[in-house]
mmCIF file with all atom_site columns, C-alpha atoms in Angstrom:
data_model
loop_
_atom_site.group_PDB
_atom_site.id
_atom_site.type_symbol
_atom_site.label_atom_id
_atom_site.label_alt_id
_atom_site.label_comp_id
_atom_site.label_asym_id
_atom_site.label_entity_id
_atom_site.label_seq_id
_atom_site.pdbx_PDB_ins_code
_atom_site.Cartn_x
_atom_site.Cartn_y
_atom_site.Cartn_z
_atom_site.occupancy
_atom_site.B_iso_or_equiv
_atom_site.pdbx_formal_charge
_atom_site.auth_seq_id
_atom_site.auth_comp_id
_atom_site.auth_asym_id
_atom_site.auth_atom_id
_atom_site.pdbx_PDB_model_num
ATOM 1  C CA . MET A 1 1  ? -5.658 -9.612  3.159   1.00 63.00 ? 69  MET A CA 1
ATOM 2  C CA . LEU A 1 2  ? -7.024 -7.540  6.026   1.00 67.00 ? 70  LEU A CA 1
ATOM 3  C CA . ARG A 1 3  ? -6.158 -10.290 8.517   1.00 76.00 ? 71  ARG A CA 1
ATOM 4  C CA . PHE A 1 4  ? -2.570 -10.193 7.269   1.00 70.00 ? 72  PHE A CA 1
ATOM 5  C CA . ILE A 1 5  ? -2.375 -6.416  7.622   1.00 68.00 ? 73  ILE A CA 1
ATOM 6  C CA . ALA A 1 6  ? -3.926 -6.517  11.093  1.00 69.00 ? 74  ALA A CA 1
ATOM 7  C CA . GLY A 1 7  ? -1.309 -9.084  12.082  1.00 71.00 ? 75  GLY A CA 1
ATOM 8  C CA . VAL A 1 8  ? 1.704  -7.020  10.988  1.00 67.00 ? 76  VAL A CA 1
ATOM 9  C CA . VAL A 1 9  ? 0.590  -3.599  12.253  1.00 67.00 ? 77  VAL A CA 1
ATOM 10 C CA . PRO A 1 10 ? 1.614  -3.020  15.885  1.00 64.00 ? 78  PRO A CA 1
ATOM 11 C CA . GLN A 1 11 ? -1.330 -3.188  18.299  1.00 66.00 ? 79  GLN A CA 1
ATOM 12 C CA . ASP A 1 12 ? -0.615 0.263   19.740  1.00 64.00 ? 80  ASP A CA 1
ATOM 13 C CA . ALA A 1 13 ? -0.317 1.934   16.326  1.00 66.00 ? 81  ALA A CA 1
ATOM 14 C CA . THR A 1 14 ? -2.753 4.713   15.524  1.00 73.00 ? 82  THR A CA 1
ATOM 15 C CA . GLY A 1 15 ? -3.047 5.917   11.985  1.00 79.00 ? 83  GLY A CA 1
ATOM 16 C CA . ARG A 1 16 ? -5.188 6.073   8.877   1.00 85.00 ? 84  ARG A CA 1
ATOM 17 C CA . ALA A 1 17 ? -5.749 3.666   6.032   1.00 83.00 ? 85  ALA A CA 1
ATOM 18 C CA . ALA A 1 18 ? -7.147 4.745   2.678   1.00 87.00 ? 86  ALA A CA 1
ATOM 19 C CA . ALA A 1 19 ? -7.921 3.108   -0.641  1.00 87.00 ? 87  ALA A CA 1
ATOM 20 C CA . VAL A 1 20 ? -5.621 4.454   -3.368  1.00 86.00 ? 88  VAL A CA 1
ATOM 21 C CA . ALA A 1 21 ? -4.727 3.824   -6.993  1.00 84.00 ? 89  ALA A CA 1
ATOM 22 C CA . VAL A 1 22 ? -1.170 2.531   -7.407  1.00 84.00 ? 90  VAL A CA 1
ATOM 23 C CA . ASN A 1 23 ? 0.362  1.715   -10.797 1.00 80.00 ? 91  ASN A CA 1
ATOM 24 C CA . GLY A 1 24 ? -3.089 1.465   -12.321 1.00 79.00 ? 92  GLY A CA 1
ATOM 25 C CA . GLY A 1 25 ? -4.346 -0.966  -9.676  1.00 82.00 ? 93  GLY A CA 1
ATOM 26 C CA . ARG A 1 26 ? -5.946 -0.825  -6.284  1.00 83.00 ? 94  ARG A CA 1
ATOM 27 C CA . GLY A 1 27 ? -4.046 -0.495  -3.067  1.00 87.00 ? 95  GLY A CA 1
ATOM 28 C CA . LEU A 1 28 ? -4.116 0.697   0.520   1.00 87.00 ? 96  LEU A CA 1
ATOM 29 C CA . SER A 1 29 ? -2.042 3.485   1.989   1.00 87.00 ? 97  SER A CA 1
ATOM 30 C CA . PHE A 1 30 ? -1.209 3.644   5.673   1.00 87.00 ? 98  PHE A CA 1
ATOM 31 C CA . ARG A 1 31 ? -0.293 6.878   7.414   1.00 86.00 ? 99  ARG A CA 1
ATOM 32 C CA . PHE A 1 32 ? 1.060  7.119   10.923  1.00 84.00 ? 100 PHE A CA 1
ATOM 33 C CA . ALA A 1 33 ? 1.601  10.476  12.622  1.00 82.00 ? 101 ALA A CA 1
ATOM 34 C CA . GLY A 1 34 ? 0.493  12.085  9.347   1.00 83.00 ? 102 GLY A CA 1
ATOM 35 C CA . GLU A 1 35 ? 3.354  10.528  7.356   1.00 85.00 ? 103 GLU A CA 1
ATOM 36 C CA . LEU A 1 36 ? 2.968  7.941   4.594   1.00 86.00 ? 104 LEU A CA 1
ATOM 37 C CA . ASP A 1 37 ? 4.321  4.716   6.105   1.00 86.00 ? 105 ASP A CA 1
ATOM 38 C CA . THR A 1 38 ? 3.236  1.815   3.870   1.00 87.00 ? 106 THR A CA 1
ATOM 39 C CA . ILE A 1 39 ? 1.583  1.064   0.541   1.00 89.00 ? 107 ILE A CA 1
ATOM 40 C CA . VAL A 1 40 ? 0.034  -2.387  0.087   1.00 89.00 ? 108 VAL A CA 1
ATOM 41 C CA . THR A 1 41 ? -1.046 -3.813  -3.276  1.00 89.00 ? 109 THR A CA 1
ATOM 42 C CA . VAL A 1 42 ? -2.061 -7.298  -4.351  1.00 87.00 ? 110 VAL A CA 1
ATOM 43 C CA . ARG A 1 43 ? -1.798 -9.394  -7.504  1.00 88.00 ? 111 ARG A CA 1
ATOM 44 C CA . LEU A 1 44 ? -4.936 -11.291 -8.490  1.00 87.00 ? 112 LEU A CA 1
ATOM 45 C CA . ASP A 1 45 ? -4.857 -14.478 -10.548 1.00 93.00 ? 113 ASP A CA 1
ATOM 46 C CA . GLU A 1 46 ? -8.233 -15.912 -11.549 1.00 94.00 ? 114 GLU A CA 1
ATOM 47 C CA . GLY A 1 47 ? -9.962 -13.784 -8.924  1.00 89.00 ? 115 GLY A CA 1
ATOM 48 C CA . ARG A 1 48 ? -7.721 -14.902 -6.049  1.00 91.00 ? 116 ARG A CA 1
ATOM 49 C CA . VAL A 1 49 ? -4.938 -13.058 -4.277  1.00 86.00 ? 117 VAL A CA 1
ATOM 50 C CA . SER A 1 50 ? -1.693 -14.652 -5.431  1.00 91.00 ? 118 SER A CA 1
ATOM 51 C CA . ALA A 1 51 ? 0.766  -12.067 -4.054  1.00 90.00 ? 119 ALA A CA 1
ATOM 52 C CA . ILE A 1 52 ? 0.823  -9.236  -1.535  1.00 87.00 ? 120 ILE A CA 1
ATOM 53 C CA . TYR A 1 53 ? 3.280  -6.391  -2.039  1.00 89.00 ? 121 TYR A CA 1
ATOM 54 C CA . CYS A 1 54 ? 4.190  -3.992  0.766   1.00 88.00 ? 122 CYS A CA 1
ATOM 55 C CA . VAL A 1 55 ? 6.412  -0.962  0.189   1.00 88.00 ? 123 VAL A CA 1
ATOM 56 C CA . ARG A 1 56 ? 7.910  0.753   3.220   1.00 86.00 ? 124 ARG A CA 1
ATOM 57 C CA . ASN A 1 57 ? 11.154 2.112   1.767   1.00 86.00 ? 125 ASN A CA 1
ATOM 58 C CA . PRO A 1 58 ? 11.016 5.899   2.368   1.00 84.00 ? 126 PRO A CA 1
ATOM 59 C CA . HIS A 1 59 ? 12.826 6.624   -0.927  1.00 84.00 ? 127 HIS A CA 1
ATOM 60 C CA . LYS A 1 60 ? 10.224 4.689   -2.904  1.00 84.00 ? 128 LYS A CA 1
ATOM 61 C CA . LEU A 1 61 ? 7.300  6.092   -0.908  1.00 82.00 ? 129 LEU A CA 1
ATOM 62 C CA . GLY A 1 62 ? 8.521  9.630   -1.580  1.00 78.00 ? 130 GLY A CA 1
ATOM 63 C CA . ARG A 1 63 ? 7.442  9.232   -5.201  1.00 70.00 ? 131 ARG A CA 1
ATOM 64 C CA . LEU A 1 64 ? 3.895  8.368   -4.129  1.00 67.00 ? 132 LEU A CA 1
ATOM 65 C CA . THR A 1 65 ? 3.103  11.599  -2.322  1.00 63.00 ? 133 THR A CA 1
ATOM 66 C CA . THR A 1 66 ? 2.179  13.393  -5.544  1.00 61.00 ? 134 THR A CA 1
ATOM 67 C CA . GLU A 1 67 ? 0.202  12.270  -8.562  1.00 59.00 ? 135 GLU A CA 1
ATOM 68 C CA . VAL A 1 68 ? 2.310  11.793  -11.667 1.00 57.00 ? 136 VAL A CA 1
ATOM 69 C CA . PRO A 1 69 ? 0.521  12.765  -14.901 1.00 61.00 ? 137 PRO A CA 1
ATOM 70 C CA . LEU A 1 70 ? 0.707  10.263  -17.733 1.00 56.00 ? 138 LEU A CA 1
ATOM 71 C CA . GLY A 1 71 ? 1.617  11.339  -21.233 1.00 60.00 ? 139 GLY A CA 1
ATOM 72 C CA . ARG A 1 72 ? 2.335  9.833   -24.615 1.00 62.00 ? 140 ARG A CA 1
#
């Protein structure tokens, strides 16, 4: 997965990556110039990565800037 990410991020990009929880699973967040740019999550089937999901839509990322409490 990291090889894929390294291949799609521009070589001159400077930013930060961090491990985050997304929809109850693990993911990576990428920030460039202090702004959330991308969230990457994966689907695992039998211990292997079967899908990689990248979200870059600013309207969808806007919901990820704050933690949403869960309730019943």
